[in-house]
Coordinates of C-alpha atoms in Angstrom, one line a residue:
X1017 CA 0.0 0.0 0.0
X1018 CA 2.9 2.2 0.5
X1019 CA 4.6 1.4 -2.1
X1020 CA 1.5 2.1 -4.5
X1021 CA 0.7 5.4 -2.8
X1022 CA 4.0 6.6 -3.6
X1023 CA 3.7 5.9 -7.5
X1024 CA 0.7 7.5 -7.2
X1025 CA 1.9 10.4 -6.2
X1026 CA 4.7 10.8 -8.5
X1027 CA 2.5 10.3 -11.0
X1028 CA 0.4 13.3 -9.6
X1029 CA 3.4 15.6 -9.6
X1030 CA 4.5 14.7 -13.6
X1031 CA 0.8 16.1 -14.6
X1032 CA 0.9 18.6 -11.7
X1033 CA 3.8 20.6 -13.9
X1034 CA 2.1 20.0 -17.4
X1035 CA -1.5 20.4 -17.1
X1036 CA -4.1 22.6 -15.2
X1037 CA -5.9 21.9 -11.9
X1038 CA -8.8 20.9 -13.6
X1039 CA -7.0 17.9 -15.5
X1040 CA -5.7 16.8 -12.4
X1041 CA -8.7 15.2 -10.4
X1042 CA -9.7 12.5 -12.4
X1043 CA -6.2 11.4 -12.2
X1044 CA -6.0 11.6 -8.6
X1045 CA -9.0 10.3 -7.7
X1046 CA -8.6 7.0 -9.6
X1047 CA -5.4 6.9 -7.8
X1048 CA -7.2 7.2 -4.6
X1049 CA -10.1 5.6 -4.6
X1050 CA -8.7 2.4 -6.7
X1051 CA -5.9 1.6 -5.2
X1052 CA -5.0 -2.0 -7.0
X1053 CA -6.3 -0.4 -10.8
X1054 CA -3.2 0.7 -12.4
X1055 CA -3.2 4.4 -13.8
X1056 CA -4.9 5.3 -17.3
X1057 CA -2.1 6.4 -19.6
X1058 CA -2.9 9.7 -20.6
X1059 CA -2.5 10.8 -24.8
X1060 CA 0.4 13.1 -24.2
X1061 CA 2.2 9.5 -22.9
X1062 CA 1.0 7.7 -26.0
X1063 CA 2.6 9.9 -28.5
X1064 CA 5.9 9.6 -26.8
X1065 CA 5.7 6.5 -26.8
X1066 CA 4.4 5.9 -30.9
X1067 CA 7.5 8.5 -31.1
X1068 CA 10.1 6.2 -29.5
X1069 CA 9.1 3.5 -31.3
X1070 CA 9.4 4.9 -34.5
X1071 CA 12.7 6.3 -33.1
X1072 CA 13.8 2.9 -32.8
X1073 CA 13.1 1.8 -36.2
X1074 CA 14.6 4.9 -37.4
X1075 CA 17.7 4.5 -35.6
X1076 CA 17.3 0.1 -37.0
X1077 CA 17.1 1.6 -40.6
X1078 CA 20.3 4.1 -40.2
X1079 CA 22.5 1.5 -38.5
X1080 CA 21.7 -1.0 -41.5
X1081 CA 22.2 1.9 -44.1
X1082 CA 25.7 2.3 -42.4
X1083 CA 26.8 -0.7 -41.8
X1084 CA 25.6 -1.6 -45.9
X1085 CA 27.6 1.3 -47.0
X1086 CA 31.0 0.9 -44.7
X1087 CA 30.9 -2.8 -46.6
X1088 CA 30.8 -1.1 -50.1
X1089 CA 33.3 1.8 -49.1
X1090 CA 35.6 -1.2 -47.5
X1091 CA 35.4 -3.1 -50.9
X1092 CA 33.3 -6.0 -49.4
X1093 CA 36.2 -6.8 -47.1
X1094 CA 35.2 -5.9 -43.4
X1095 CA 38.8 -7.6 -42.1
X1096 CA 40.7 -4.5 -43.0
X1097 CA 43.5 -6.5 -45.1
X1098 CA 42.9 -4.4 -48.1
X1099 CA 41.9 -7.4 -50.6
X1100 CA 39.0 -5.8 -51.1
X1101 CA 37.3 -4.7 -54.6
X1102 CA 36.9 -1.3 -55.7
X1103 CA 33.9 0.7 -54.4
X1104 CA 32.6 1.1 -57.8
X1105 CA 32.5 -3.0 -58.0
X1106 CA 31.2 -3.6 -54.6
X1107 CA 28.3 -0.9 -55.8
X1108 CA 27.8 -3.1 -59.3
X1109 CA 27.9 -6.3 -57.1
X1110 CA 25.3 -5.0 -54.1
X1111 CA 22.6 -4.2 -57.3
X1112 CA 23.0 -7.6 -59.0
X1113 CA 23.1 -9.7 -55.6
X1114 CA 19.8 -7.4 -54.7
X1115 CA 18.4 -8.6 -58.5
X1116 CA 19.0 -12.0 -57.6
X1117 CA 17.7 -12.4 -54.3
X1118 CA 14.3 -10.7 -55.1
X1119 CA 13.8 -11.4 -58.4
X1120 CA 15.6 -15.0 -58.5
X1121 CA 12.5 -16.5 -58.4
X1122 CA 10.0 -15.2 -60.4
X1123 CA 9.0 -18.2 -61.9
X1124 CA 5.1 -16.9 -62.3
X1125 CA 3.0 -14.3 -64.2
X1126 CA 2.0 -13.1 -60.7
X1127 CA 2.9 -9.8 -58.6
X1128 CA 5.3 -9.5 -56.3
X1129 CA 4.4 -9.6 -52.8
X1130 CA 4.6 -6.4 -50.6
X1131 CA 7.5 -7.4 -48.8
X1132 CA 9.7 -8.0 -51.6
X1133 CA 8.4 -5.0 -53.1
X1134 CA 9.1 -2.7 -50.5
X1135 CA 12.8 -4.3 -49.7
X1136 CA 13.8 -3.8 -53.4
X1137 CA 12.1 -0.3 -53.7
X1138 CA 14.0 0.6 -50.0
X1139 CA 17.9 -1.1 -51.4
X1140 CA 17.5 0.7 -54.3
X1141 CA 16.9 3.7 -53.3
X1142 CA 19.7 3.7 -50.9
X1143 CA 22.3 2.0 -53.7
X1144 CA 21.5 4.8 -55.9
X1145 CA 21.2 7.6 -53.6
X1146 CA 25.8 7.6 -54.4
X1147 CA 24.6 9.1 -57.6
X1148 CA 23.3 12.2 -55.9
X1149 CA 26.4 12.9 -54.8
X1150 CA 28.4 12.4 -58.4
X1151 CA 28.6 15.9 -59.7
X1152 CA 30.2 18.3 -62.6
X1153 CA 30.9 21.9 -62.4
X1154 CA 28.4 24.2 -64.6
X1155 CA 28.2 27.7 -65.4
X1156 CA 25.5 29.7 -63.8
X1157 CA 24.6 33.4 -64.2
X1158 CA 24.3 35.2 -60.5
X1159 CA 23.2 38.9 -59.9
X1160 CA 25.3 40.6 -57.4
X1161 CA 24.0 43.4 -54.5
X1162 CA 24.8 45.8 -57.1
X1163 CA 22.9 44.8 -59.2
X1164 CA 25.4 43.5 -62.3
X1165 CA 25.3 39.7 -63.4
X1166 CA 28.2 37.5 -63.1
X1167 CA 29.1 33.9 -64.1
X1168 CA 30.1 31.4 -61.1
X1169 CA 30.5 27.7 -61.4
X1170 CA 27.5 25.8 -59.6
X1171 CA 27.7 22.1 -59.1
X1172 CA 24.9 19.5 -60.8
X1173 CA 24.4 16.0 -60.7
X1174 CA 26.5 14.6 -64.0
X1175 CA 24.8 14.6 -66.9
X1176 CA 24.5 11.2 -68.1
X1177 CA 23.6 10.1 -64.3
X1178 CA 21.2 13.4 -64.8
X1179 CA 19.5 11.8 -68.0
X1180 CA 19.5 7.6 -67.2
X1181 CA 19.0 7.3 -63.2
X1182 CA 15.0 8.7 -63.9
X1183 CA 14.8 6.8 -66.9
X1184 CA 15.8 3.4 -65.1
X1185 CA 13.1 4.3 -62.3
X1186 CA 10.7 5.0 -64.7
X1187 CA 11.8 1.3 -66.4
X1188 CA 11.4 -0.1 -62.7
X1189 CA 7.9 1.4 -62.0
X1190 CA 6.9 0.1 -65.3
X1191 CA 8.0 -3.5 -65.1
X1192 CA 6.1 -3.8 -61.4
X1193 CA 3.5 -2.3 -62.6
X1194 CA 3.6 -4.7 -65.8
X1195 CA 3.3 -8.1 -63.3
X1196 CA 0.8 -5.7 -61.0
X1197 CA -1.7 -6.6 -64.2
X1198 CA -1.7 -9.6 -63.9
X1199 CA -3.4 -9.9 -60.1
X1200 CA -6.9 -11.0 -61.3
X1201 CA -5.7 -13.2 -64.6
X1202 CA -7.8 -16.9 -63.6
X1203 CA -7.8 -18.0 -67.5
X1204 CA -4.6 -19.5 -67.1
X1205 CA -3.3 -21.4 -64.1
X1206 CA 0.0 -23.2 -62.7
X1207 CA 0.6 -26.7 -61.8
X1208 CA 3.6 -27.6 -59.8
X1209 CA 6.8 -29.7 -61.5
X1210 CA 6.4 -32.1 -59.0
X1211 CA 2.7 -32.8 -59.8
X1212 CA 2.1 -36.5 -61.2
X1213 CA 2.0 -36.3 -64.8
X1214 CA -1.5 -36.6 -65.8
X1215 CA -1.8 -33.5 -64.0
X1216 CA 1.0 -31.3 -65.3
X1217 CA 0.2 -28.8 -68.1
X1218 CA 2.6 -27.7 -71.2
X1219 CA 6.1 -25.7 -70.7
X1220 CA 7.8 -24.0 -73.6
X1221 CA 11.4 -26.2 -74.3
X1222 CA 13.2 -28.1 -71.5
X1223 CA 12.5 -25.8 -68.7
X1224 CA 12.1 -28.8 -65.9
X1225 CA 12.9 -26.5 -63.1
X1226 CA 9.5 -23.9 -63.6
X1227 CA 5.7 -25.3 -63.3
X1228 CA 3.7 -26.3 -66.2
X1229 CA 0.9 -24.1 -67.8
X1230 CA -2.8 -25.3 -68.1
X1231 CA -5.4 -23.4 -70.0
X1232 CA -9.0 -24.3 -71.1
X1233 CA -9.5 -26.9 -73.3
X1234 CA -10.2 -24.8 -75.9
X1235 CA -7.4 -22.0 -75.4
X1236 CA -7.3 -18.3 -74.2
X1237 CA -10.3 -16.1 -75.0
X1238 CA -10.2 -13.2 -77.4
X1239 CA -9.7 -10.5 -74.9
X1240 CA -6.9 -12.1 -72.8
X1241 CA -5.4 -13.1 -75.9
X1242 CA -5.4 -9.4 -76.5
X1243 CA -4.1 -8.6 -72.6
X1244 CA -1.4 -10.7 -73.0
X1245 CA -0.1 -8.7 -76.0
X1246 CA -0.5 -5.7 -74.8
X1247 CA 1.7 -6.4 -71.8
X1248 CA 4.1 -8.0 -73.8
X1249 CA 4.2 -5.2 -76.3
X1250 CA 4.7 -2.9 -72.9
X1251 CA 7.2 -5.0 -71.5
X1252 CA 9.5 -5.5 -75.1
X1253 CA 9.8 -1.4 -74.8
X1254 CA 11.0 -1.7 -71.5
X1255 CA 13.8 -4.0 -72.5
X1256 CA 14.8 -2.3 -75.6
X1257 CA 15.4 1.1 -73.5
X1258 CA 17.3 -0.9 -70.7
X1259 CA 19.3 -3.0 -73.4
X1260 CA 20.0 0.6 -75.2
X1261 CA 21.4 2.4 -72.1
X1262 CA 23.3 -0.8 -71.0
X1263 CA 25.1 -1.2 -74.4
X1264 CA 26.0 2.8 -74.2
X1265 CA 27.0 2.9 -70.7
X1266 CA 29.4 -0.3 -71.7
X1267 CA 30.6 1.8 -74.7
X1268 CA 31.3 4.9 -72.1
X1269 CA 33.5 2.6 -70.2
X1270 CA 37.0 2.2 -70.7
X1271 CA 38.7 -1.1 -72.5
X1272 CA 41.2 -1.9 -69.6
X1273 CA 44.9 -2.7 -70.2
X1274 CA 44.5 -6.4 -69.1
X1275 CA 42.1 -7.2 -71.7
X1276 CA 44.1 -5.8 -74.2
X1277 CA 47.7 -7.5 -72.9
X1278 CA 45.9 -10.7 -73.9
X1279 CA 45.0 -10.7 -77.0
X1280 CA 46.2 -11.4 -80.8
X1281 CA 48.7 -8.9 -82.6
X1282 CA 46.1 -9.2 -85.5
X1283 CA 42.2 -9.1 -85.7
X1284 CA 42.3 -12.2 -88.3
X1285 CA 43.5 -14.7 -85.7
X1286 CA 40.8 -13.5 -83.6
X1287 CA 37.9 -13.7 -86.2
X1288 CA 39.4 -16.9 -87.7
X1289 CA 40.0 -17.4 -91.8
X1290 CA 36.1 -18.1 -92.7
X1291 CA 34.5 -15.0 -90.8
X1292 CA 37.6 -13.0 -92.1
X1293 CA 37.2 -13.8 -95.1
X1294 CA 33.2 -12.9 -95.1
X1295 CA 34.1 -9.3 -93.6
X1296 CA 36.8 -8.6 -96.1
X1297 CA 34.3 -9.1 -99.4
X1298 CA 32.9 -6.5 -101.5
X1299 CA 29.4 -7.9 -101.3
X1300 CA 28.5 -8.3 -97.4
X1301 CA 24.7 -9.5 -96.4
X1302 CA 24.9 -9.2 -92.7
X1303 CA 21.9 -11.6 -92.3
X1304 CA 23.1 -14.0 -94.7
X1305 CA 26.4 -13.9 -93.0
X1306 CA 24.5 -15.0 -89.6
X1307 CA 23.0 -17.8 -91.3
X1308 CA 26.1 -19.5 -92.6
X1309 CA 27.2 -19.6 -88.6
X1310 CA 26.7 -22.1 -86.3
X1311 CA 24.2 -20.3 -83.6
X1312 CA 22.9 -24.1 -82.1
X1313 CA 24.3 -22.8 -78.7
X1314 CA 24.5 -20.1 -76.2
X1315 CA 28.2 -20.8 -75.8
X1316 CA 28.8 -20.7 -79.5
X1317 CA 27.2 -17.4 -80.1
X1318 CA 28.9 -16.0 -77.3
X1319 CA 32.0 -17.1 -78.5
X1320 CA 31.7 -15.4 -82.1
X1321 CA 30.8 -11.8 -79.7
X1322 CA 33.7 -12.4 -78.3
X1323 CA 36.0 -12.7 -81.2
X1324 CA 34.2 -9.8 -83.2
X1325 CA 34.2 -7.6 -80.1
X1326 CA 38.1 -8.4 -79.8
X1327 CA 38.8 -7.8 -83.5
X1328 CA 36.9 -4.4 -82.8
X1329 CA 39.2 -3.5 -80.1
X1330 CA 42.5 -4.8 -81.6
X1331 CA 42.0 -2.7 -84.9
X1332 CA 40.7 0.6 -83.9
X1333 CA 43.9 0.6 -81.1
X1334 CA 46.5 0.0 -84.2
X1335 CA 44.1 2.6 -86.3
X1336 CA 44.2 5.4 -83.5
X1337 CA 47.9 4.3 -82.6
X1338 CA 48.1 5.4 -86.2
X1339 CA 50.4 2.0 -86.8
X1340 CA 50.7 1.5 -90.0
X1341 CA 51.7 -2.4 -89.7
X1342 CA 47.8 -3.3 -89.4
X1343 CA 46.4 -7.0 -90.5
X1344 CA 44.8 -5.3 -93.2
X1345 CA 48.0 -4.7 -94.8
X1346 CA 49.7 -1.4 -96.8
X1347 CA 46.9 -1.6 -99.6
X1348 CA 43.7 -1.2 -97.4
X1349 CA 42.2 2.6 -97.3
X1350 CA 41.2 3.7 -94.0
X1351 CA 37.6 4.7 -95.3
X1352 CA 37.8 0.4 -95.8
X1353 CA 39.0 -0.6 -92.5
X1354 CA 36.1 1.6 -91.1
X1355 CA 33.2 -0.4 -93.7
X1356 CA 34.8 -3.8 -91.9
X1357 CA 34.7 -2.4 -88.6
X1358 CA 31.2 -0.8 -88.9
X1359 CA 30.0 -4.4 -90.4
X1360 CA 31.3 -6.2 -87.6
X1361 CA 29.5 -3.6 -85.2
X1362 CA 25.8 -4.4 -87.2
X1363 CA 26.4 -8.3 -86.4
X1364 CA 27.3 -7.5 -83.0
X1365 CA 23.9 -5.1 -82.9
X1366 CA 22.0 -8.2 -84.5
X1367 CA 23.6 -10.8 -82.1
X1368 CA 22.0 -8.5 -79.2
X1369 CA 18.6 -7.9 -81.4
X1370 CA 18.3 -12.0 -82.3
X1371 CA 19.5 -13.4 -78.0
X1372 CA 18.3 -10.7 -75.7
X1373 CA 19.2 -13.4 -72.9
X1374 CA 23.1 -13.7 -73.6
X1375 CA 25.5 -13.5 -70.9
X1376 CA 28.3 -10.9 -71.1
X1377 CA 31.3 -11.0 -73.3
X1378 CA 34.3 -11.3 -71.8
X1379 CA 35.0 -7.5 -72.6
X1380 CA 31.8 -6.3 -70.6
X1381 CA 32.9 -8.3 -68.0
X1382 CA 36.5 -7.0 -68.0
X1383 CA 35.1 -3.6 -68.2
X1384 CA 32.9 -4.1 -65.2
X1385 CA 35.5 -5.7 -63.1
X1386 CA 38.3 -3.3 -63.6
X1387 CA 35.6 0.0 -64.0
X1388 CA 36.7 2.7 -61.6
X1389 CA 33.7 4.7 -61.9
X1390 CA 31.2 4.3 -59.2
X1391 CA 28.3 6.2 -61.8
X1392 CA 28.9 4.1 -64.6
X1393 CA 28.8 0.7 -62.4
X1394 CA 25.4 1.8 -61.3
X1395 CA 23.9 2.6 -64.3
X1396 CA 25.5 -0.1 -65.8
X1397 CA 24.5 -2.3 -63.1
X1398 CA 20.8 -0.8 -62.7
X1399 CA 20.1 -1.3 -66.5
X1400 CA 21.4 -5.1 -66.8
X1401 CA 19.2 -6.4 -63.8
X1402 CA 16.1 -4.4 -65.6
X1403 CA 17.1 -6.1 -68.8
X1404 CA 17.0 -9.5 -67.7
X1405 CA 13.9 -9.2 -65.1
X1406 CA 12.2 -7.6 -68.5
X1407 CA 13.8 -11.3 -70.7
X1408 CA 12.0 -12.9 -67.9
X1409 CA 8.7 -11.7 -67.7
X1410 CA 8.8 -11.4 -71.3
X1411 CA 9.8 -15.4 -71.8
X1412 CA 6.9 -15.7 -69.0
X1413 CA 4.4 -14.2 -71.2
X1414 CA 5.5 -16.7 -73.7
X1415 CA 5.3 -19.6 -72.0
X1416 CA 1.1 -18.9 -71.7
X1417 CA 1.0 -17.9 -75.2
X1418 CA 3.2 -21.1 -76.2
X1419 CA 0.3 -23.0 -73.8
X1420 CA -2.4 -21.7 -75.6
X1421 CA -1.0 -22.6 -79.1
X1422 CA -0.6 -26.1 -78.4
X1423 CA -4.4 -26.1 -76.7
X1424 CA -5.7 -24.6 -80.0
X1425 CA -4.0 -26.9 -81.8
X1426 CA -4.4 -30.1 -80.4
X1427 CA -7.6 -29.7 -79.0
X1428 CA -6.2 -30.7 -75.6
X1429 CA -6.2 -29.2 -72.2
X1430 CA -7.8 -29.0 -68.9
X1431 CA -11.7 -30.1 -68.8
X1432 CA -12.6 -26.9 -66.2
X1433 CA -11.1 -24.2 -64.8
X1434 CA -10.1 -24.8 -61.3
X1435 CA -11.0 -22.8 -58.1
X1436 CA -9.4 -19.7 -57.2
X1437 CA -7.9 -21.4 -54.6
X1438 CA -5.8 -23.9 -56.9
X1439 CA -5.3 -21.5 -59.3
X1440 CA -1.5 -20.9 -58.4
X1441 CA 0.5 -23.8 -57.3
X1442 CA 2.5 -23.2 -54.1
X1443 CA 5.6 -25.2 -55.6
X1444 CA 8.1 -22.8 -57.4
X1445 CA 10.9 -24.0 -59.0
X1446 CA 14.2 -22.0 -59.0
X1447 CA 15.3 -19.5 -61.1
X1448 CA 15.6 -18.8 -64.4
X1449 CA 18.4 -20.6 -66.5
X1450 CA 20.2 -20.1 -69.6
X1451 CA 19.4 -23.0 -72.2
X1452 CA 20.7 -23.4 -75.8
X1453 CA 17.3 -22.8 -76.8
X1454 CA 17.1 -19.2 -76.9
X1455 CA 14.3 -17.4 -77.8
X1456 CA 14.4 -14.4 -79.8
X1457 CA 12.5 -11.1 -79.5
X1458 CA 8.9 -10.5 -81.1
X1459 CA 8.9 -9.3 -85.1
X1460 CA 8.0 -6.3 -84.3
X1461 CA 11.6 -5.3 -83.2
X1462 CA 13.4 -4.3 -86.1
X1463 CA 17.4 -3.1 -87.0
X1464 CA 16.8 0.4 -86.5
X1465 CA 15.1 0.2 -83.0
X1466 CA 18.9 -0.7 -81.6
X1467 CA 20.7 1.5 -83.9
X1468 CA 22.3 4.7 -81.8
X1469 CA 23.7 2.6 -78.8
X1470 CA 27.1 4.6 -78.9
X1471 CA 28.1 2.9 -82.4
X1472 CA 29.6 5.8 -84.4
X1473 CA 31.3 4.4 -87.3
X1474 CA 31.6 7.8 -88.2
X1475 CA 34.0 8.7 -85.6
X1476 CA 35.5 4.9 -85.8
X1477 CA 37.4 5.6 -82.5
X1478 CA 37.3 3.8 -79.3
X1479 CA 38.2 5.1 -75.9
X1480 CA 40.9 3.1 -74.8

């Protein structure tokens, strides 16, 4: 009873000194005349207490944001031995590993759920707020007390940061938005890999490792037909914008030393006698040139990118270096080493237009690894993870449209359309792989769409 008295009045003194006299009785009586009642909190306590509380998770939130960015600024090497990377490598490496671990399994035509939306929109935001921070000197009028003008140098934001960072948000918005549509799709539904066969639907190729597709028996109707284009349609833009800054902010970045200490002393040995020999002729027929090569694989067509792209390099170095001991030999204009290089560049462009889905050439990877500039690894890095979410929802897309094909065709399907509550299968598989069945962007795409992505054969120079 003491002991209760005594809280009582200390509490009776804290709203003595904040409130008036009028405020205080109800307080004191309940204190009084219910002595074993604990006291009502009153609001002012409340708010201090929502306050602390989102104090805490404030002060949660910084301490991660800190102790995310002293990794980066240490090179992803918290020991302190200095074997870390470079920060603009750790910054390229914290956006892909983001990419993969939210994205890695998208294995559905279904939206993302909140909390995977929110951590990716959160880590982004903070990955690219460096950027902010990444600025040039400009020239800026000022008007003095006196009233005369005068030019000072203000700082901005750098330009090509100031022109790609809102279009690669606007990219993002767009793609979530894109698998936001399809919320309330029931025409199509999922059936896990592991189901029992007579179960299982249809799956474009050999892709074991995602669920199989069912549709009505007698295919999709007219209007989701229609839906399903339409997103595709939106989703094909979004790829050719992030493929197009990609391929330019690769362009920007410098060919480093080590790539270039390892290859040929001529750009024959790189392209080999037959594709040498195609290059070189007075009639060239870029797509009849892709059709006499072998493009079975995903390693082989990666291999011819890498020999084109390091005949590329190896000439315009010895054309710059003004060397006049080229491969070409002493009879070859200059105007004709530029037609051969500028060919070469409208394969590479049609390599990208034909496989979307490639994996890098060893020169974008040599460029990313040995890239100094924190700006150019996130863009870079920003614009490859939209690229191959967009190959993904795009080959997603396909995969229902290849399903309803086959149930037009054959007649075959599933007898009813099941419940909304087996609709989606619970059983994802993991994520998307690279086959040797690659699968080529919609017709619609043409040559011209990709032309402009920093390929000057104008200029036929290279920064090196």
């Amino acid at each position: 009873m003491e002991k209760r008295s005594i809280e009582c009045m200390e509490a009776e003194q804290a709203e003595n000194a904040s409130e008036n006299a009028s405020d205080k009785s109800p307080s004191s009586s309940s204190c009084n005349g219910n002595e074993g009642a604990p006291a009502p909190s009153s609001p002012k306590k409340k708010q201090v207490s929502e306050f602390d509380v989102a104090s805490i998770f404030f002060g949660l939130e910084t301490d991660m944001v800190k102790e995310r960015f002293s990794k980066l600024l240490l090179g992803e090497d918290m020991s302190g031995s200095g074997k870390g990377v470079s920060s603009a490598l750790a910054l390229s490496n914290a956006l892909t590993n983001l990419a993969a671990s939210v994205f890695g399994e998208q294995s559905k035509l279904e939206p993302m759920s909140e909390e995977r939306k929110t951590r990716w929109k959160r880590e982004v935001d903070w990955l690219v707020s460096v950027t902010d921070h990444i600025v040039e000197f400009v020239a800026s009028e000022q008007k003095g007390k006196d009233g005369t003008n005068m030019e000072i140098m203000v700082t901005r934001q750098r330009r090509d940061l100031l022109m790609n960072i809102p279009a690669l948000r606007k990219l993002d918005t767009m793609l979530l938005e894109t698998l936001d549509n399809f919320k309330n799709e029931q025409e199509y539904w999922y059936v896990s890999k592991d189901a029992e066969e007579s179960e299982k639907g249809v799956q474009r190729g050999d892709k074991w490792w995602l669920p199989t597709i069912k549709v009505p028996p007698n295919g999709l109707s007219q209007d989701s037909c229609v839906f399903m284009q339409k997103q595709k349609e939106a989703v094909i833009q979004v790829l050719k914008a992030s493929m197009a800054i990609n391929a330019q902010i690769l362009s920007d970045m410098d060919v480093p030393e080590t790539y270039v200490e390892n290859l040929p002393k001529n750009g024959k040995s790189c392209l080999g006698d037959s594709i040498y020999k195609s290059i070189t002729d007075e009639v060239f027929d870029p797509q009849q040139f892709l059709s006499t090569l072998d493009l079975s694989c995903e390693n082989k067509v990666v291999d011819i990118k890498n020999r084109i792209e390091a005949s590329i390099v190896i000439w315009k170095r010895k054309m710059n270096n003004k060397d006049n001991k080229t491969s070409w030999g002493f009879t070859v204009s200059t105007e004709k080493r530029c037609m051969f290089e500028e060919r070469l560049e409208t394969i590479l462009i049609l390599l990208k237009h034909q496989f979307p889905g490639l994996p890098q050439s060893s020169l974008d990877i040599t460029k990313i690894q040995y890239n100094k500039d924190a700006g150019l690894a996130i863009l870079e890095s920003y614009s490859r993870v939209l690229e191959t979410l967009a190959n993904t929802v795009m080959s997603r897309i396909d995969d229902v449209l290849y399903a309803n094909t086959m149930a037009r065709e054959s007649g075959t399907g599933a007898t009813m359309l099941p419940r909304k509550s087996n609709a989606m299968s619970s059983g994802d598989g993991p994520a998307e792989k690279m086959s040797c069945g690659i699968t080529p962007i919609s017709r619609t795409m043409t040559l011209s769409d990709f032309m402009g992505w920093g390929v000057e054969p104008e200029k036929c120079s290279f920064d090196v």
